[in-house]
Amino acid sequence: MSDVFVVVSTIDQVPLARHRAVKTLESWGLDEETVFTASLIVTELVTNVAEHAAAESPTATVALAADARWVTVAVHDTHPRLPRALATPHDDGGRGLRMVMLLTEEAGGVHTVEPTAMGGKHIVVHLPR
């Protein structure tokens, strides 16, 4: 199962992305906790694109997939700067990615931040089903 959609990199698109993720994940019969966690991750990642990458990435691509073992959430943008997670409570920025990392780890999943050949990046999260 998979679903890929594009959102404009603006804050007003964040609820639309979350709603689409919830509807898609629910239609796949995923449990409530997984749907909540995955949709919150979509929210944080799309928000990060809107707040930090929109100038060089007018859109973001959200990809959702599920198989027997994993639910995958990936967000791609074309901004060349790789994000970094908050290192200490007093750092500027990085809170959204830190939240994504913590949610992923709490669920027993894994995450990666991958540069792309075209200069953008993918943030990919795998959550166990």
Short mmCIF file of N, CA and C in Angstrom, two decimals:
data_model
loop_
_atom_site.label_atom_id
_atom_site.label_comp_id
_atom_site.label_asym_id
_atom_site.label_seq_id
_atom_site.Cartn_x
_atom_site.Cartn_y
_atom_site.Cartn_z
N MET A 1 0.85 -1.18 0.00
CA MET A 1 0.00 0.00 0.00
C MET A 1 0.89 1.23 0.00
N SER A 2 0.50 2.23 -0.76
CA SER A 2 1.26 3.47 -0.76
C SER A 2 0.39 4.63 -1.22
N ASP A 3 0.80 5.81 -0.82
CA ASP A 3 0.14 7.05 -1.22
C ASP A 3 1.21 8.12 -1.27
N VAL A 4 1.26 8.86 -2.35
CA VAL A 4 2.21 9.95 -2.50
C VAL A 4 1.42 11.19 -2.91
N PHE A 5 1.69 12.30 -2.23
CA PHE A 5 1.01 13.55 -2.58
C PHE A 5 1.94 14.73 -2.36
N VAL A 6 1.63 15.81 -3.03
CA VAL A 6 2.44 17.03 -2.98
C VAL A 6 1.65 18.10 -2.26
N VAL A 7 2.34 18.84 -1.39
CA VAL A 7 1.71 19.97 -0.70
C VAL A 7 2.54 21.23 -0.97
N VAL A 8 1.87 22.35 -0.99
CA VAL A 8 2.56 23.63 -1.10
C VAL A 8 3.23 23.89 0.23
N SER A 9 4.43 24.45 0.20
CA SER A 9 5.22 24.66 1.41
C SER A 9 4.79 25.90 2.18
N THR A 10 3.55 25.86 2.66
CA THR A 10 3.02 26.94 3.49
C THR A 10 2.33 26.33 4.71
N ILE A 11 2.30 27.10 5.78
CA ILE A 11 1.72 26.60 7.04
C ILE A 11 0.27 26.19 6.88
N ASP A 12 -0.49 26.88 6.04
CA ASP A 12 -1.90 26.52 5.90
C ASP A 12 -2.10 25.15 5.25
N GLN A 13 -1.07 24.58 4.67
CA GLN A 13 -1.17 23.26 4.06
C GLN A 13 -0.92 22.13 5.07
N VAL A 14 -0.38 22.47 6.24
CA VAL A 14 -0.04 21.45 7.24
C VAL A 14 -1.27 20.65 7.67
N PRO A 15 -2.39 21.29 8.04
CA PRO A 15 -3.56 20.49 8.42
C PRO A 15 -4.08 19.62 7.28
N LEU A 16 -3.95 20.10 6.06
CA LEU A 16 -4.39 19.30 4.91
C LEU A 16 -3.53 18.05 4.75
N ALA A 17 -2.23 18.20 4.95
CA ALA A 17 -1.33 17.06 4.87
C ALA A 17 -1.64 16.05 5.98
N ARG A 18 -1.85 16.56 7.19
CA ARG A 18 -2.17 15.66 8.30
C ARG A 18 -3.49 14.93 8.04
N HIS A 19 -4.50 15.65 7.57
CA HIS A 19 -5.80 15.03 7.29
C HIS A 19 -5.67 13.94 6.24
N ARG A 20 -4.94 14.22 5.18
CA ARG A 20 -4.74 13.21 4.13
C ARG A 20 -4.03 11.99 4.70
N ALA A 21 -3.01 12.21 5.54
CA ALA A 21 -2.28 11.10 6.13
C ALA A 21 -3.20 10.25 7.01
N VAL A 22 -4.00 10.90 7.85
CA VAL A 22 -4.92 10.18 8.73
C VAL A 22 -5.89 9.33 7.90
N LYS A 23 -6.51 9.94 6.91
CA LYS A 23 -7.48 9.21 6.08
C LYS A 23 -6.83 8.03 5.38
N THR A 24 -5.65 8.24 4.84
CA THR A 24 -4.94 7.16 4.14
C THR A 24 -4.60 6.03 5.10
N LEU A 25 -4.00 6.36 6.22
CA LEU A 25 -3.55 5.34 7.17
C LEU A 25 -4.74 4.59 7.77
N GLU A 26 -5.81 5.31 8.06
CA GLU A 26 -7.02 4.64 8.57
C GLU A 26 -7.60 3.70 7.52
N SER A 27 -7.57 4.11 6.26
CA SER A 27 -8.13 3.26 5.20
C SER A 27 -7.33 1.97 5.04
N TRP A 28 -6.09 1.97 5.50
CA TRP A 28 -5.27 0.76 5.45
C TRP A 28 -5.49 -0.14 6.66
N GLY A 29 -6.36 0.28 7.58
CA GLY A 29 -6.67 -0.53 8.75
C GLY A 29 -5.62 -0.50 9.84
N LEU A 30 -4.80 0.54 9.88
CA LEU A 30 -3.77 0.64 10.92
C LEU A 30 -4.40 1.00 12.25
N ASP A 31 -3.76 0.59 13.33
CA ASP A 31 -4.29 0.88 14.66
C ASP A 31 -4.20 2.37 14.97
N GLU A 32 -5.02 2.80 15.91
CA GLU A 32 -5.16 4.21 16.25
C GLU A 32 -3.84 4.85 16.67
N GLU A 33 -3.04 4.14 17.45
CA GLU A 33 -1.77 4.70 17.93
C GLU A 33 -0.79 4.93 16.78
N THR A 34 -0.72 3.99 15.85
CA THR A 34 0.17 4.14 14.70
C THR A 34 -0.29 5.28 13.81
N VAL A 35 -1.59 5.37 13.59
CA VAL A 35 -2.13 6.48 12.79
C VAL A 35 -1.80 7.81 13.45
N PHE A 36 -1.99 7.90 14.75
CA PHE A 36 -1.70 9.15 15.47
C PHE A 36 -0.23 9.51 15.34
N THR A 37 0.66 8.55 15.63
CA THR A 37 2.10 8.82 15.58
C THR A 37 2.54 9.22 14.18
N ALA A 38 2.13 8.46 13.18
CA ALA A 38 2.54 8.74 11.80
C ALA A 38 2.00 10.10 11.33
N SER A 39 0.77 10.41 11.68
CA SER A 39 0.20 11.69 11.23
C SER A 39 0.85 12.87 11.97
N LEU A 40 1.24 12.68 13.21
CA LEU A 40 1.96 13.73 13.93
C LEU A 40 3.34 13.95 13.30
N ILE A 41 3.98 12.88 12.88
CA ILE A 41 5.27 13.00 12.19
C ILE A 41 5.09 13.75 10.87
N VAL A 42 4.06 13.44 10.11
CA VAL A 42 3.78 14.18 8.88
C VAL A 42 3.60 15.66 9.21
N THR A 43 2.84 15.96 10.24
CA THR A 43 2.61 17.35 10.66
C THR A 43 3.91 18.07 10.93
N GLU A 44 4.78 17.46 11.71
CA GLU A 44 6.05 18.10 12.08
C GLU A 44 6.95 18.29 10.87
N LEU A 45 7.04 17.28 10.01
CA LEU A 45 7.93 17.38 8.87
C LEU A 45 7.44 18.40 7.83
N VAL A 46 6.14 18.43 7.58
CA VAL A 46 5.61 19.41 6.63
C VAL A 46 5.72 20.83 7.22
N THR A 47 5.51 20.96 8.51
CA THR A 47 5.72 22.25 9.18
C THR A 47 7.17 22.72 9.02
N ASN A 48 8.11 21.80 9.20
CA ASN A 48 9.52 22.16 9.04
C ASN A 48 9.82 22.67 7.63
N VAL A 49 9.25 22.01 6.63
CA VAL A 49 9.46 22.48 5.26
C VAL A 49 8.89 23.88 5.10
N ALA A 50 7.67 24.09 5.58
CA ALA A 50 7.03 25.40 5.45
C ALA A 50 7.82 26.50 6.16
N GLU A 51 8.36 26.18 7.32
CA GLU A 51 9.05 27.19 8.12
C GLU A 51 10.51 27.41 7.72
N HIS A 52 11.17 26.37 7.23
CA HIS A 52 12.62 26.47 7.03
C HIS A 52 13.09 26.26 5.59
N ALA A 53 12.27 25.71 4.73
CA ALA A 53 12.76 25.36 3.39
C ALA A 53 11.94 25.97 2.26
N ALA A 54 10.85 26.63 2.56
CA ALA A 54 9.91 27.09 1.53
C ALA A 54 10.55 28.00 0.50
N ALA A 55 11.52 28.81 0.89
CA ALA A 55 12.14 29.74 -0.05
C ALA A 55 12.78 29.02 -1.23
N GLU A 56 13.33 27.84 -0.98
CA GLU A 56 13.97 27.08 -2.06
C GLU A 56 13.22 25.81 -2.42
N SER A 57 12.14 25.55 -1.71
CA SER A 57 11.33 24.36 -1.99
C SER A 57 9.86 24.75 -1.89
N PRO A 58 9.28 25.24 -2.98
CA PRO A 58 7.90 25.71 -2.93
C PRO A 58 6.88 24.60 -2.68
N THR A 59 7.29 23.36 -2.86
CA THR A 59 6.42 22.23 -2.55
C THR A 59 7.21 21.17 -1.80
N ALA A 60 6.48 20.29 -1.16
CA ALA A 60 7.07 19.12 -0.50
C ALA A 60 6.27 17.90 -0.94
N THR A 61 6.95 16.79 -1.03
CA THR A 61 6.29 15.54 -1.38
C THR A 61 6.21 14.66 -0.14
N VAL A 62 5.02 14.18 0.14
CA VAL A 62 4.79 13.28 1.27
C VAL A 62 4.51 11.90 0.70
N ALA A 63 5.23 10.91 1.18
CA ALA A 63 5.03 9.53 0.74
C ALA A 63 4.71 8.67 1.96
N LEU A 64 3.63 7.93 1.88
CA LEU A 64 3.23 7.00 2.92
C LEU A 64 3.23 5.60 2.31
N ALA A 65 3.67 4.63 3.08
CA ALA A 65 3.65 3.25 2.61
C ALA A 65 3.50 2.33 3.81
N ALA A 66 2.95 1.16 3.55
CA ALA A 66 2.81 0.17 4.62
C ALA A 66 2.95 -1.21 4.00
N ASP A 67 3.63 -2.08 4.74
CA ASP A 67 3.67 -3.49 4.39
C ASP A 67 3.37 -4.27 5.66
N ALA A 68 3.64 -5.54 5.67
CA ALA A 68 3.28 -6.38 6.81
C ALA A 68 4.01 -5.98 8.10
N ARG A 69 5.18 -5.35 7.99
CA ARG A 69 5.98 -5.04 9.17
C ARG A 69 6.10 -3.56 9.50
N TRP A 70 6.07 -2.70 8.47
CA TRP A 70 6.43 -1.30 8.68
C TRP A 70 5.43 -0.34 8.06
N VAL A 71 5.32 0.81 8.68
CA VAL A 71 4.66 1.97 8.09
C VAL A 71 5.78 2.98 7.83
N THR A 72 5.86 3.46 6.61
CA THR A 72 6.91 4.41 6.25
C THR A 72 6.29 5.76 5.95
N VAL A 73 6.89 6.79 6.53
CA VAL A 73 6.52 8.18 6.28
C VAL A 73 7.78 8.85 5.74
N ALA A 74 7.68 9.46 4.58
CA ALA A 74 8.82 10.18 4.01
C ALA A 74 8.35 11.55 3.52
N VAL A 75 9.17 12.55 3.77
CA VAL A 75 8.89 13.88 3.26
C VAL A 75 10.14 14.35 2.53
N HIS A 76 9.92 14.82 1.31
CA HIS A 76 11.02 15.28 0.46
C HIS A 76 10.82 16.77 0.15
N ASP A 77 11.94 17.52 0.23
CA ASP A 77 11.92 18.90 -0.24
C ASP A 77 13.19 19.16 -1.02
N THR A 78 13.23 20.27 -1.72
CA THR A 78 14.37 20.56 -2.58
C THR A 78 15.36 21.56 -1.99
N HIS A 79 15.18 21.93 -0.74
CA HIS A 79 16.13 22.83 -0.08
C HIS A 79 17.41 22.04 0.23
N PRO A 80 18.58 22.60 -0.06
CA PRO A 80 19.81 21.83 0.10
C PRO A 80 20.29 21.63 1.54
N ARG A 81 19.84 22.46 2.47
CA ARG A 81 20.35 22.35 3.84
C ARG A 81 19.71 21.17 4.56
N LEU A 82 20.56 20.34 5.15
CA LEU A 82 20.06 19.22 5.94
C LEU A 82 19.71 19.73 7.33
N PRO A 83 18.57 19.31 7.86
CA PRO A 83 18.19 19.78 9.20
C PRO A 83 19.00 19.07 10.27
N ARG A 84 19.02 19.68 11.42
CA ARG A 84 19.65 19.02 12.56
C ARG A 84 18.66 19.08 13.71
N ALA A 85 18.68 18.05 14.51
CA ALA A 85 17.78 17.99 15.66
C ALA A 85 18.34 18.85 16.79
N LEU A 86 17.47 19.31 17.63
CA LEU A 86 17.83 20.08 18.81
C LEU A 86 18.81 19.28 19.66
N ALA A 87 19.96 19.86 19.95
CA ALA A 87 20.96 19.17 20.76
C ALA A 87 20.76 19.43 22.25
N THR A 88 20.41 20.67 22.60
CA THR A 88 20.17 21.02 24.00
C THR A 88 18.89 21.84 24.07
N PRO A 89 18.29 21.94 25.26
CA PRO A 89 17.04 22.70 25.39
C PRO A 89 17.17 24.17 25.02
N HIS A 90 18.39 24.71 24.96
CA HIS A 90 18.58 26.13 24.70
C HIS A 90 18.95 26.43 23.25
N ASP A 91 19.06 25.41 22.42
CA ASP A 91 19.38 25.63 21.00
C ASP A 91 18.22 26.32 20.29
N ASP A 92 18.56 27.04 19.24
CA ASP A 92 17.54 27.62 18.37
C ASP A 92 17.22 26.61 17.28
N GLY A 93 15.96 26.40 17.04
CA GLY A 93 15.53 25.50 15.97
C GLY A 93 15.79 24.04 16.31
N GLY A 94 15.30 23.16 15.47
CA GLY A 94 15.55 21.74 15.64
C GLY A 94 14.56 21.01 16.52
N ARG A 95 13.57 21.72 17.07
CA ARG A 95 12.62 21.07 17.97
C ARG A 95 11.70 20.10 17.23
N GLY A 96 11.26 20.49 16.02
CA GLY A 96 10.37 19.61 15.26
C GLY A 96 11.04 18.30 14.89
N LEU A 97 12.28 18.37 14.41
CA LEU A 97 12.99 17.14 14.06
C LEU A 97 13.29 16.32 15.31
N ARG A 98 13.60 16.98 16.40
CA ARG A 98 13.83 16.25 17.67
C ARG A 98 12.55 15.51 18.07
N MET A 99 11.39 16.15 17.93
CA MET A 99 10.13 15.50 18.26
C MET A 99 9.92 14.28 17.36
N VAL A 100 10.20 14.43 16.08
CA VAL A 100 10.07 13.31 15.15
C VAL A 100 10.97 12.15 15.59
N MET A 101 12.21 12.47 15.95
CA MET A 101 13.15 11.44 16.39
C MET A 101 12.63 10.73 17.64
N LEU A 102 12.15 11.50 18.61
CA LEU A 102 11.66 10.91 19.85
C LEU A 102 10.41 10.06 19.63
N LEU A 103 9.47 10.54 18.82
CA LEU A 103 8.27 9.76 18.52
C LEU A 103 8.64 8.45 17.82
N THR A 104 9.57 8.53 16.90
CA THR A 104 10.01 7.35 16.15
C THR A 104 10.66 6.34 17.08
N GLU A 105 11.57 6.81 17.91
CA GLU A 105 12.26 5.91 18.83
C GLU A 105 11.30 5.30 19.84
N GLU A 106 10.37 6.11 20.36
CA GLU A 106 9.39 5.61 21.32
C GLU A 106 8.54 4.50 20.72
N ALA A 107 8.24 4.61 19.42
CA ALA A 107 7.44 3.59 18.74
C ALA A 107 8.26 2.37 18.34
N GLY A 108 9.58 2.43 18.52
CA GLY A 108 10.43 1.32 18.12
C GLY A 108 10.85 1.37 16.67
N GLY A 109 10.79 2.56 16.09
CA GLY A 109 11.12 2.72 14.68
C GLY A 109 12.50 3.29 14.47
N VAL A 110 12.78 3.61 13.21
CA VAL A 110 14.05 4.20 12.83
C VAL A 110 13.78 5.37 11.88
N HIS A 111 14.72 6.30 11.83
CA HIS A 111 14.57 7.46 10.96
C HIS A 111 15.91 7.77 10.30
N THR A 112 15.85 8.40 9.13
CA THR A 112 17.05 8.85 8.45
C THR A 112 16.78 10.21 7.82
N VAL A 113 17.84 10.97 7.67
CA VAL A 113 17.82 12.21 6.91
C VAL A 113 18.82 11.99 5.79
N GLU A 114 18.32 11.99 4.56
CA GLU A 114 19.14 11.61 3.42
C GLU A 114 19.19 12.75 2.40
N PRO A 115 20.40 13.18 2.02
CA PRO A 115 20.48 14.14 0.91
C PRO A 115 20.13 13.44 -0.39
N THR A 116 19.62 14.19 -1.34
CA THR A 116 19.31 13.61 -2.65
C THR A 116 20.33 14.09 -3.67
N ALA A 117 20.41 13.38 -4.77
CA ALA A 117 21.35 13.72 -5.84
C ALA A 117 21.07 15.11 -6.42
N MET A 118 19.82 15.55 -6.34
CA MET A 118 19.43 16.85 -6.89
C MET A 118 19.61 18.00 -5.90
N GLY A 119 20.17 17.71 -4.71
CA GLY A 119 20.45 18.76 -3.75
C GLY A 119 19.41 18.97 -2.67
N GLY A 120 18.33 18.24 -2.71
CA GLY A 120 17.32 18.33 -1.66
C GLY A 120 17.56 17.29 -0.59
N LYS A 121 16.48 16.89 0.05
CA LYS A 121 16.61 15.88 1.11
C LYS A 121 15.32 15.10 1.28
N HIS A 122 15.48 13.90 1.82
CA HIS A 122 14.36 13.05 2.24
C HIS A 122 14.53 12.84 3.74
N ILE A 123 13.45 12.97 4.47
CA ILE A 123 13.44 12.51 5.85
C ILE A 123 12.50 11.33 5.86
N VAL A 124 13.03 10.18 6.26
CA VAL A 124 12.29 8.93 6.17
C VAL A 124 12.17 8.32 7.56
N VAL A 125 10.96 7.94 7.91
CA VAL A 125 10.67 7.31 9.19
C VAL A 125 10.00 5.97 8.94
N HIS A 126 10.50 4.94 9.62
CA HIS A 126 9.88 3.61 9.55
C HIS A 126 9.35 3.29 10.95
N LEU A 127 8.05 3.05 11.03
CA LEU A 127 7.41 2.69 12.29
C LEU A 127 6.94 1.23 12.22
N PRO A 128 7.17 0.46 13.28
CA PRO A 128 6.66 -0.92 13.25
C PRO A 128 5.14 -0.94 13.30
N ARG A 129 4.56 -1.94 12.64
CA ARG A 129 3.11 -2.08 12.66
C ARG A 129 2.67 -2.81 13.90
#
